[in-house]
Short mmCIF file of C-alpha atoms and ligand atoms in Angstrom, two decimals:
data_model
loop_
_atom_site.label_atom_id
_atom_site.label_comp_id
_atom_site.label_asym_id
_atom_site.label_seq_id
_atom_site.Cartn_x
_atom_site.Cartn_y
_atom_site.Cartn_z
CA UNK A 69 -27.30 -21.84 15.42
CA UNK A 70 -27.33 -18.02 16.25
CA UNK A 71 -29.55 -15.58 14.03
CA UNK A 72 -27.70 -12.59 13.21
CA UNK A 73 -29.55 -9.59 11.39
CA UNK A 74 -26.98 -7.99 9.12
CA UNK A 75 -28.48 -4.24 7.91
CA UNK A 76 -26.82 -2.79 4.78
CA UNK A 77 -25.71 -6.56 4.36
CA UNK A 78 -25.90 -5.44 0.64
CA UNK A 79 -23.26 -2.42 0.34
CA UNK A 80 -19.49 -2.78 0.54
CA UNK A 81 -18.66 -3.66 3.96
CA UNK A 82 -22.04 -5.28 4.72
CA UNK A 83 -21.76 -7.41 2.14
CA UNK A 84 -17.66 -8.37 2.87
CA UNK A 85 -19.04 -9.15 6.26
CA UNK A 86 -21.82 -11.57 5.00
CA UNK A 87 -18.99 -13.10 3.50
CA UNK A 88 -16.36 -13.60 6.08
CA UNK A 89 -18.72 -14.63 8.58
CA UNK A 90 -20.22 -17.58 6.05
CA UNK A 91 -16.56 -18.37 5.67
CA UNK A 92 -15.39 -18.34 9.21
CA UNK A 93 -18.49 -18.29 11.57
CA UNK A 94 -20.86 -21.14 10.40
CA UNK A 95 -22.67 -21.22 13.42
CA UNK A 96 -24.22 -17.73 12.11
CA UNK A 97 -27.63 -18.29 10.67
CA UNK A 98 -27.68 -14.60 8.35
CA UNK A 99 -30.87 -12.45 7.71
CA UNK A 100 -29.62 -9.59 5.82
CA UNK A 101 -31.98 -6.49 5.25
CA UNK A 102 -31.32 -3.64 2.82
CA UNK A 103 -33.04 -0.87 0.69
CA UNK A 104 -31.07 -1.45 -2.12
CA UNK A 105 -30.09 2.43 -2.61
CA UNK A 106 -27.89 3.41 -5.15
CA UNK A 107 -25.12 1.86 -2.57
CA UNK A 108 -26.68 -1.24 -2.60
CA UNK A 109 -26.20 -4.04 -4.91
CA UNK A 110 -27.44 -7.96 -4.77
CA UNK A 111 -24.75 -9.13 -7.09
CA UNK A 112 -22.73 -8.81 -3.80
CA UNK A 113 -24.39 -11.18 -2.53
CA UNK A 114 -25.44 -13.19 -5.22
CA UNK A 115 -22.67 -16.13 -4.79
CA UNK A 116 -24.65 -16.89 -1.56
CA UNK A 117 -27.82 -15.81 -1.51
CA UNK A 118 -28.94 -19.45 -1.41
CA UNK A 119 -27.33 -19.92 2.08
CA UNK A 120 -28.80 -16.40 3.87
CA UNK A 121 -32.13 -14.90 4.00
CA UNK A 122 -32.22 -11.71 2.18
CA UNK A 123 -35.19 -8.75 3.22
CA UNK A 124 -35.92 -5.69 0.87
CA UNK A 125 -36.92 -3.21 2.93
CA UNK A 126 -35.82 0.15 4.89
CA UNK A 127 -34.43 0.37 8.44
CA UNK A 128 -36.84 3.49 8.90
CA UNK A 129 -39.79 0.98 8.52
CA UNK A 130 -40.87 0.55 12.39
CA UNK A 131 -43.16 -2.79 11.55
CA UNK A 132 -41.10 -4.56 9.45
CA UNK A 133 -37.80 -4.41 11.90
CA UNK A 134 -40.17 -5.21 14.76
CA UNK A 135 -40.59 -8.09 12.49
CA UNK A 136 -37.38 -8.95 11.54
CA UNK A 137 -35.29 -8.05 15.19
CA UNK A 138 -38.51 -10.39 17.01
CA UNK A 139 -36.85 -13.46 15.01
CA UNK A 140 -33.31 -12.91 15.78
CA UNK A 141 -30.34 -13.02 18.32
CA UNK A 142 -27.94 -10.23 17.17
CA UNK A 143 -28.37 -7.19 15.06
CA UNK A 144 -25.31 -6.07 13.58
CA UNK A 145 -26.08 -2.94 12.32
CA UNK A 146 -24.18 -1.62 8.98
CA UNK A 147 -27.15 0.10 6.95
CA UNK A 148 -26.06 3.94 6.50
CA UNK A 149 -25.74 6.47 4.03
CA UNK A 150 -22.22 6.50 4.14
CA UNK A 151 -20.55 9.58 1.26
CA UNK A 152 -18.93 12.59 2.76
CA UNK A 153 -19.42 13.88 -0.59
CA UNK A 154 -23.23 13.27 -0.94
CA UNK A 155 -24.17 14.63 2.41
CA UNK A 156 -22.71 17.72 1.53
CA UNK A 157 -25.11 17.75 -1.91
CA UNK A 158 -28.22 16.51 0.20
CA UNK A 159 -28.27 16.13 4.29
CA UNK A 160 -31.64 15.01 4.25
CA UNK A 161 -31.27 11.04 3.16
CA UNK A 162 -28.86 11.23 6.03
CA UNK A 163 -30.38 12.02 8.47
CA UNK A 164 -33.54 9.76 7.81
CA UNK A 165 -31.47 6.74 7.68
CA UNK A 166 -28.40 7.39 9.93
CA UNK A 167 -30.60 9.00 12.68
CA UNK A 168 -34.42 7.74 12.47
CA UNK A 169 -32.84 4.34 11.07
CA UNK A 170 -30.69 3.81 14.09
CA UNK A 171 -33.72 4.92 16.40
CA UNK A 172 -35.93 2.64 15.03
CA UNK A 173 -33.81 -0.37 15.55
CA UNK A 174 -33.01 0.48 19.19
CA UNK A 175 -37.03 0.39 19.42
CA UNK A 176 -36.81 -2.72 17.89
CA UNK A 177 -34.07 -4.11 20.03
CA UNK A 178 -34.94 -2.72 23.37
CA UNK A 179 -38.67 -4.21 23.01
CA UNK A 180 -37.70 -7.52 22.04
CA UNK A 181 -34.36 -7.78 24.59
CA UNK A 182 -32.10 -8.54 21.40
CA UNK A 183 -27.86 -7.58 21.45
CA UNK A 184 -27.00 -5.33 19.36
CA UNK A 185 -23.61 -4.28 17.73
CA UNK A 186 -23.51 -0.52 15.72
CA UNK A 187 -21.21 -0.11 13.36
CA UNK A 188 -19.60 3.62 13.06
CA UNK A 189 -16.67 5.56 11.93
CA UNK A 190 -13.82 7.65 13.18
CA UNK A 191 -14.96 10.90 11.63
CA UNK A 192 -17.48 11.18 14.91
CA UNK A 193 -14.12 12.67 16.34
CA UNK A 194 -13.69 15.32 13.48
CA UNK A 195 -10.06 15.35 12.82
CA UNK A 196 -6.27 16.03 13.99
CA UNK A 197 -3.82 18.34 13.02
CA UNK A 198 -1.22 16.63 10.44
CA UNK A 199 1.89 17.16 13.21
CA UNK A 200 -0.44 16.09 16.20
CA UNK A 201 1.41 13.57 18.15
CA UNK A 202 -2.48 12.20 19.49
CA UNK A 203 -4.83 9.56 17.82
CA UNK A 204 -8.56 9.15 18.74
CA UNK A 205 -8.82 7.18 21.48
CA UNK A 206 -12.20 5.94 23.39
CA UNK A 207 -12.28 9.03 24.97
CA UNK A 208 -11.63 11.28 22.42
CA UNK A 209 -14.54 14.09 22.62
CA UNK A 210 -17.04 14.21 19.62
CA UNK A 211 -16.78 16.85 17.55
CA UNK A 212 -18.13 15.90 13.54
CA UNK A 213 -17.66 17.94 10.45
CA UNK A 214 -19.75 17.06 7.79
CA UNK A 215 -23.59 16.00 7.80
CA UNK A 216 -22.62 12.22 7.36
CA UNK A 217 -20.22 12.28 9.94
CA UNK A 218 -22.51 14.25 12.58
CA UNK A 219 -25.42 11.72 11.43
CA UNK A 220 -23.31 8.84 12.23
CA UNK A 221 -22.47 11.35 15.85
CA UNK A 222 -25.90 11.32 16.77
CA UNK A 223 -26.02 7.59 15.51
CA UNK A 224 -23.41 6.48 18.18
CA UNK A 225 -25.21 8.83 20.76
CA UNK A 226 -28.67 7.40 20.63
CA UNK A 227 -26.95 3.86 21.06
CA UNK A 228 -24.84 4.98 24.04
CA UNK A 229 -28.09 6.75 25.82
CA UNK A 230 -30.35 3.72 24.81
CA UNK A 231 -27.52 1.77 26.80
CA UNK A 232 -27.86 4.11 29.97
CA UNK A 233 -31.49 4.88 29.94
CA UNK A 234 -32.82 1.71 28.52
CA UNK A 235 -30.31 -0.91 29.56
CA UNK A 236 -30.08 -2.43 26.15
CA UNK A 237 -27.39 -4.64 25.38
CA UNK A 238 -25.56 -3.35 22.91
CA UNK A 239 -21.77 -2.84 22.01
CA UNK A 240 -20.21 0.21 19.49
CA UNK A 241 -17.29 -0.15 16.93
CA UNK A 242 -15.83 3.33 15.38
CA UNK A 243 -13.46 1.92 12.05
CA UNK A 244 -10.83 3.96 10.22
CA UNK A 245 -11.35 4.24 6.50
CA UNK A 246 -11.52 0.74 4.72
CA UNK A 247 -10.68 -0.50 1.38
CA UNK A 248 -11.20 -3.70 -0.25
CA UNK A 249 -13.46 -5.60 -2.74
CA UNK A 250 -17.01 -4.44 -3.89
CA UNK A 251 -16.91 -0.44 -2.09
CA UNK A 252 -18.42 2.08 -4.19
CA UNK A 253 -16.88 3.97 -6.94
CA UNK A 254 -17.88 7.28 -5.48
CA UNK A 255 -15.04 6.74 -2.92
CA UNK A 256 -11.95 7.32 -3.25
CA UNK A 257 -9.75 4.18 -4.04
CA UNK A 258 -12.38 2.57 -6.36
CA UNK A 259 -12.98 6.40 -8.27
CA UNK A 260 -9.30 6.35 -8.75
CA UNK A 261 -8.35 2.87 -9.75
CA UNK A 262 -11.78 2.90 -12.04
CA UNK A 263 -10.47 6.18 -13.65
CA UNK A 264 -7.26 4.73 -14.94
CA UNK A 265 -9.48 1.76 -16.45
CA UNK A 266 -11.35 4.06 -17.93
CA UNK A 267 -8.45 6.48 -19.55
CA UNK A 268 -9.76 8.98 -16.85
CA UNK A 269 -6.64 11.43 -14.75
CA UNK A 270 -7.08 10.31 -10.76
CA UNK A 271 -8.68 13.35 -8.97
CA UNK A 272 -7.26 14.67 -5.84
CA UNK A 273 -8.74 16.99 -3.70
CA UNK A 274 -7.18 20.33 -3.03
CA UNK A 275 -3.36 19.53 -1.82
CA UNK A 276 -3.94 15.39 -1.39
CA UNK A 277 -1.94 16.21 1.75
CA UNK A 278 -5.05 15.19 4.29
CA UNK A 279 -4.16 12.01 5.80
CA UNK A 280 -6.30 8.68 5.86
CA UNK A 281 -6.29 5.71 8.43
CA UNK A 282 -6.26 2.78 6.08
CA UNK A 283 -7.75 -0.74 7.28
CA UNK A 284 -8.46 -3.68 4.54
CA UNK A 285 -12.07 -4.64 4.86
CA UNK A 286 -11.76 -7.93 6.64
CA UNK A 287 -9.77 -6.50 9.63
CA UNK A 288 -12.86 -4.53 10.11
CA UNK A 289 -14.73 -7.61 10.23
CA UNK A 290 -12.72 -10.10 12.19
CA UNK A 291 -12.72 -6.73 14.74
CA UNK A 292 -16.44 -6.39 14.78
CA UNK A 293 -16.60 -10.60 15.19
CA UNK A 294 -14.05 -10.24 18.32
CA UNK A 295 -16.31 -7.66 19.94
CA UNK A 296 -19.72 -9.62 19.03
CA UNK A 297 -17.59 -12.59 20.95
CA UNK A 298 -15.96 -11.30 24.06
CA UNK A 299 -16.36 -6.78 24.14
CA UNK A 300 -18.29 -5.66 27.17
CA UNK A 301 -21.56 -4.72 26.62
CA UNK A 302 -22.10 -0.87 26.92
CA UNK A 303 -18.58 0.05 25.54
CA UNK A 304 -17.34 1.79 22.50
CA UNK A 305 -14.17 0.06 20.34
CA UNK A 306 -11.87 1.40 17.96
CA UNK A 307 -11.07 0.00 15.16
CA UNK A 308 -7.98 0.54 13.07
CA UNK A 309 -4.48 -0.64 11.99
CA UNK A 310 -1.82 1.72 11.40
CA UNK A 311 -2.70 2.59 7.52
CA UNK A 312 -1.84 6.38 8.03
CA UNK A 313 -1.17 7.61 4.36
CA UNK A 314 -2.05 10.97 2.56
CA UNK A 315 -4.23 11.11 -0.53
CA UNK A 316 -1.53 11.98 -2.70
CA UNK A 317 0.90 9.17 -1.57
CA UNK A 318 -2.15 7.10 -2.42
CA UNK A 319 -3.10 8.04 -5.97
CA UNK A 320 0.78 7.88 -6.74
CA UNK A 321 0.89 4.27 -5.42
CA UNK A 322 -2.12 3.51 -7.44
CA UNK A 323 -0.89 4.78 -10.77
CA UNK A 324 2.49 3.16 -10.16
CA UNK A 325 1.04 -0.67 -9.75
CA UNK A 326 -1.36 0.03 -12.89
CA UNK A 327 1.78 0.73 -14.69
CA UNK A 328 1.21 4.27 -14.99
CA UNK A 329 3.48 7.10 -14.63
CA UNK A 330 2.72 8.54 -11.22
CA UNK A 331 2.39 12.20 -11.66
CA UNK A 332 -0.51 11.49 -14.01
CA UNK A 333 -3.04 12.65 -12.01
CA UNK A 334 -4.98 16.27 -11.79
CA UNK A 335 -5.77 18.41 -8.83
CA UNK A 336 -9.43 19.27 -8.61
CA UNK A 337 -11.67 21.38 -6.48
CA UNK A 338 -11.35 20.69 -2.31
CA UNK A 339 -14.13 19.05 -0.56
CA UNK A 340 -16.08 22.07 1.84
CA UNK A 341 -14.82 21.57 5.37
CA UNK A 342 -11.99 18.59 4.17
CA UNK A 343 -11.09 16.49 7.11
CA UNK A 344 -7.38 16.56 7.63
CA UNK A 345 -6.33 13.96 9.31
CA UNK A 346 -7.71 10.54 10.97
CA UNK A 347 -5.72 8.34 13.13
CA UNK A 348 -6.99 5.73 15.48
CA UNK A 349 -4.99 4.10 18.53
CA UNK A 350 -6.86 0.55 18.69
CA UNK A 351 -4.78 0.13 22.24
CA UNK A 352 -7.94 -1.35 24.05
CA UNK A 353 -9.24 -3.45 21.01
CA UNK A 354 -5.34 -5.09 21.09
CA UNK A 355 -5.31 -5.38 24.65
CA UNK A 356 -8.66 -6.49 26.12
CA UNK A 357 -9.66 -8.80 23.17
CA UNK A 358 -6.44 -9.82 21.52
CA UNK A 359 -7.26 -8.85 18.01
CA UNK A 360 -4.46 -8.26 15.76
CA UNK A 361 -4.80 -6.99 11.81
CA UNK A 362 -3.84 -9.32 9.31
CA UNK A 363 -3.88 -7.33 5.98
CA UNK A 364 -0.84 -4.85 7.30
CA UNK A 365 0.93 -4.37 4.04
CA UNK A 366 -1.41 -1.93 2.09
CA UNK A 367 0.58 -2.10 -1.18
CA UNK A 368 -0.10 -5.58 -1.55
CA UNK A 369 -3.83 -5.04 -0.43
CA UNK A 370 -4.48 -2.00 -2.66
CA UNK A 371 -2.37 -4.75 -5.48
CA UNK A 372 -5.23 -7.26 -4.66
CA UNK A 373 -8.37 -4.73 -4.52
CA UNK A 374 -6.61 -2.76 -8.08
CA UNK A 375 -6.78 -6.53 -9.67
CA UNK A 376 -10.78 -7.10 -8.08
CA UNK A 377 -11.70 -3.96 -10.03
CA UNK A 378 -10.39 -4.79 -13.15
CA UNK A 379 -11.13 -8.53 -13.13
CA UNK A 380 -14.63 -7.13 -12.32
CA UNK A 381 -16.05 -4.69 -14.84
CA UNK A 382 -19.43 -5.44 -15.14
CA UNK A 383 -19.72 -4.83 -11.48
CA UNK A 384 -18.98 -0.91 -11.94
CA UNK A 385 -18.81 0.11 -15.67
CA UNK A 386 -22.24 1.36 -15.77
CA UNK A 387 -22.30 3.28 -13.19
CA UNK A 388 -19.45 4.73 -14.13
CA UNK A 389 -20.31 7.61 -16.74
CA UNK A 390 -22.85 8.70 -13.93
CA UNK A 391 -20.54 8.89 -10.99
CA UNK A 392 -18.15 10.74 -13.01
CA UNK A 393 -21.18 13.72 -14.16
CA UNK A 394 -21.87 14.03 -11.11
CA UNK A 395 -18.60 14.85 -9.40
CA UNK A 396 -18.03 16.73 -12.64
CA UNK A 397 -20.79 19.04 -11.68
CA UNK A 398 -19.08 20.13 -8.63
CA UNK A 399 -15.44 20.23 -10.55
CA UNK A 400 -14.36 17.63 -9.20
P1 NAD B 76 -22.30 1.56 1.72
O1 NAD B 76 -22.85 2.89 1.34
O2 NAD B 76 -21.42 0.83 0.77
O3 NAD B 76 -23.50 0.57 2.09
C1 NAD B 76 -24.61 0.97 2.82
C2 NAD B 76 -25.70 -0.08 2.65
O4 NAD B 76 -26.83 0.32 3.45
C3 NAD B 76 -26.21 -0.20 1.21
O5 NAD B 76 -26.34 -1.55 0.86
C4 NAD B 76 -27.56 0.50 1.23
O6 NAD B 76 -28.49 -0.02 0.28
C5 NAD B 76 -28.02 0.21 2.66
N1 NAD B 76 -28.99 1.21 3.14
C6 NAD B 76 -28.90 2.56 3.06
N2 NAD B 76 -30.00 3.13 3.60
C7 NAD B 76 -30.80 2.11 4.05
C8 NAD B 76 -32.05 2.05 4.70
N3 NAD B 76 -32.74 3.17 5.01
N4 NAD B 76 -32.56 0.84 5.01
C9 NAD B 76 -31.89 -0.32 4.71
N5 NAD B 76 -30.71 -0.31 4.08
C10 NAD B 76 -30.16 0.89 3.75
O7 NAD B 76 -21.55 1.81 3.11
P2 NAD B 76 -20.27 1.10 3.73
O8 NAD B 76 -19.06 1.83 3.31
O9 NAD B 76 -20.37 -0.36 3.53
O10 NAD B 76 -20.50 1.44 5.27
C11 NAD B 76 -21.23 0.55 6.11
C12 NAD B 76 -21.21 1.09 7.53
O11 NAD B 76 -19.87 1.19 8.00
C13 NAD B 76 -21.81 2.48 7.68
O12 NAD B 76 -22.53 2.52 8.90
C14 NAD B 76 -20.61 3.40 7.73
O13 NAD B 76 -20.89 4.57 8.46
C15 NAD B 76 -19.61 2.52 8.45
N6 NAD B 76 -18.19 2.80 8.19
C16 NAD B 76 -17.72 2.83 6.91
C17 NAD B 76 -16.35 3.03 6.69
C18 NAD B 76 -15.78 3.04 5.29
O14 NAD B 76 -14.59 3.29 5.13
N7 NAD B 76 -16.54 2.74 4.25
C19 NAD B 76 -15.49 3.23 7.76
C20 NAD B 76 -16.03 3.20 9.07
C21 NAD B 76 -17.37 2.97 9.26
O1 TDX B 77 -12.03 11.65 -5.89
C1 TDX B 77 -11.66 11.82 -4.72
N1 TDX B 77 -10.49 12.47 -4.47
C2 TDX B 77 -10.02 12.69 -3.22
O2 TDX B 77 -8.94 13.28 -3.05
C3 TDX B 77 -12.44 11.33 -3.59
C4 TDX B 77 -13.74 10.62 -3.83
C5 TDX B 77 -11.94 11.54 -2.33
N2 TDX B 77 -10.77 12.21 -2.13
C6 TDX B 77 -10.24 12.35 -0.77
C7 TDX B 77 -11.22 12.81 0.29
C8 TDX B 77 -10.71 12.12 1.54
O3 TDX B 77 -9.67 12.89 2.13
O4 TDX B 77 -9.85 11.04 -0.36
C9 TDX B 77 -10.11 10.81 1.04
C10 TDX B 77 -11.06 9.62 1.18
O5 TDX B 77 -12.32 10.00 0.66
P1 TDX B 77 -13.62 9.04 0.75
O6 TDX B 77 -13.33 7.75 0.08
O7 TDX B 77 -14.78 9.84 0.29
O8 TDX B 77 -13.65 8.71 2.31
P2 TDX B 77 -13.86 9.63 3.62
O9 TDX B 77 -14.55 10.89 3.33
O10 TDX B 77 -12.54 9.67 4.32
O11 TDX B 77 -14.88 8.67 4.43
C11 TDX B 77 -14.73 7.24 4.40
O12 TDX B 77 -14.14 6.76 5.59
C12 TDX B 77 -14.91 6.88 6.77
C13 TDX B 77 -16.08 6.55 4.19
O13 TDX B 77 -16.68 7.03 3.00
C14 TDX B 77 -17.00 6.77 5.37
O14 TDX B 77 -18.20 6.04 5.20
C15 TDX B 77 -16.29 6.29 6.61
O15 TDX B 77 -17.06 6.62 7.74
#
């Protein structure tokens, strides 16, 4: 057996990837650790908590990951505050966890001689221009927006120079936005499909024209397992699959499978310094390790997820009323 140290094993993609790799990856033996934030939830997990270890605890917290990294193989590292929106309300959580967070695992991992695999996101690249011909690439200079996305920069950057200076052996994965079972109904496709449940209009920001890379959850993770298998150590991957859509095409889509009538939807205040557009050309990902997407038809996976969240109320509804206030506060 391998021991693999999933962080933020608890929140949306974490927790999908606890999942898949008990389903497809036996020879994993999972130690998850999370702080439970607001982003965190153990019902996730708690269809097999029995068959992984599960830590409280905070990334930031030098002795316990000392601890924890000293007793496995692998870190795959997921634990991040992860809302656009929420960074823009408060930086600071963000740059505790996404920054000193990251730092203190590399301790962690360059003391004890563990691998290491970080998961980040495409918005280290800012964004494109809607008629831009380009997608990121590997080489694509950084250049973040928001405070999440410039946490998660300096995130990616403190791997890469712990890589140079330190020789640790580590590998990076930048992903496209995902969707998919148990994400957050802060974000976007969960606020909107939990709005129409709740006899709420869909919110769009400003136009809806700003463009999204679209990826179902568990092409993230069968990319992350083909890096953890065969990427080179040191390198960077992109991940994504061709799920270029604009908000508005989006929310329309969404009302139109709930059966609603798709101009039903209001227009509400613009996120500060909006992203416009993400694409990702996954070229070496395809090419050196042979991964392919299998969830490529995002009407049917949007179909599947819209279906999760209403088979799946108790999961979200009381959150809901709270979520809502606060966007609310900033009209949105
Ligand atoms: P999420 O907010 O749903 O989950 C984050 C998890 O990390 C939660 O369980 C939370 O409790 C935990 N956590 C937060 N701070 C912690 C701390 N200090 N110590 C321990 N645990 C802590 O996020 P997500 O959408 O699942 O994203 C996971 C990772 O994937 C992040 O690194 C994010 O940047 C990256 N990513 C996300 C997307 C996306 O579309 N959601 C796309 C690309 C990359
Ligand atoms: O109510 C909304 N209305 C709306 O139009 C919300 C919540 C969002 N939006 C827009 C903003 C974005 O253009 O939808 C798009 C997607 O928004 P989010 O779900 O907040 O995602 P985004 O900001 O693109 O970031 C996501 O993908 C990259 C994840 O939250 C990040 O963690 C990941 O790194």
């Amino acid at each position: 057996m391998t021991k693999m140290l999933i962080t933020g094993g608890a929140g949306f993609i974490g927790s999908n990837f606890v999942h898949y790799t008990l389903k497809n990856r036996p020879e994993y033996e999972i130690t998850v650790i999370d702080k439970l934030t607001y982003a965190g939830n153990p019902d996730n997990l708690q269809s097999v908590l029995e068959s992984i270890e599960f830590v409280t605890g905070d990334i930031c917290d030098q002795k316990l990951m000392d601890e924890l990294v000293s007793q496995t193989d692998i870190v795959v590292h997921f634990a991040a505050e992860s809302h656009n929106d929420n960074s823009l309300r408060d930086p600071w959580p963000f740059i505790q966890t996404n920054l000193v967070g990251t730092a203190t695992i590399l301790e962690a991992v360059r003391k004890h001689d563990k691998r290491l695999h970080h998961i980040s996101t495409d918005e280290v690249y800012g964004d494109l221009e809607l008629d831009d011909s380009n997608k990121f690439t590997e080489s694509t200079p950084y250049n973040a927006s928001s405070p999440y996305s410039s946490t998660k920069a300096g995130s990616d950057l403190l791997v890469k120079a712990w890589v140079r200076s330190f020789g640790i052996k580590a590998t990076l994965s930048n992903c496209s936005n995902n969707y998919g079972p148990y994400q957050h109904i802060e974000k976007f496709i969960p606020r909107q499909v939990t709005n129409i449940l709740s006899d709420i209009q869909p919110k769009l920001y400003g136009t809806g024209e700003q463009v999204r890379d679209w990826i179902h959850v568990d092409d993230h993770n069968s990319a992350v397992h083909a890096i953890i298998d065969n990427g080179r150590l040191g390198e960077l991957y992109l991940i994504g699959a061709n799920g270029e859509q604009n908000n508005k095409y989006i929310v329309e889509m969404i009302l139109e499978l709930m059966g609603k009538d798709s101009s039903d939807y209001e227009h509400v205040n613009d996120r500060p310094g909006h992203d416009m557009r993400y694409a990702i050309d996954a070229s070496k990902l395809r090419t050196e390790l042979g991964w392919e997407p299998k969830y490529t038809n995002l009407r049917e996976g949007l179909q599947a997820t819209i279906q999760w969240y209403t088979d799946n109320t108790d999961w979200w509804q009381a959150e809901k009323a709270k979520v809502e206030a606060s966007y609310a506060e900033k009209g949105q």
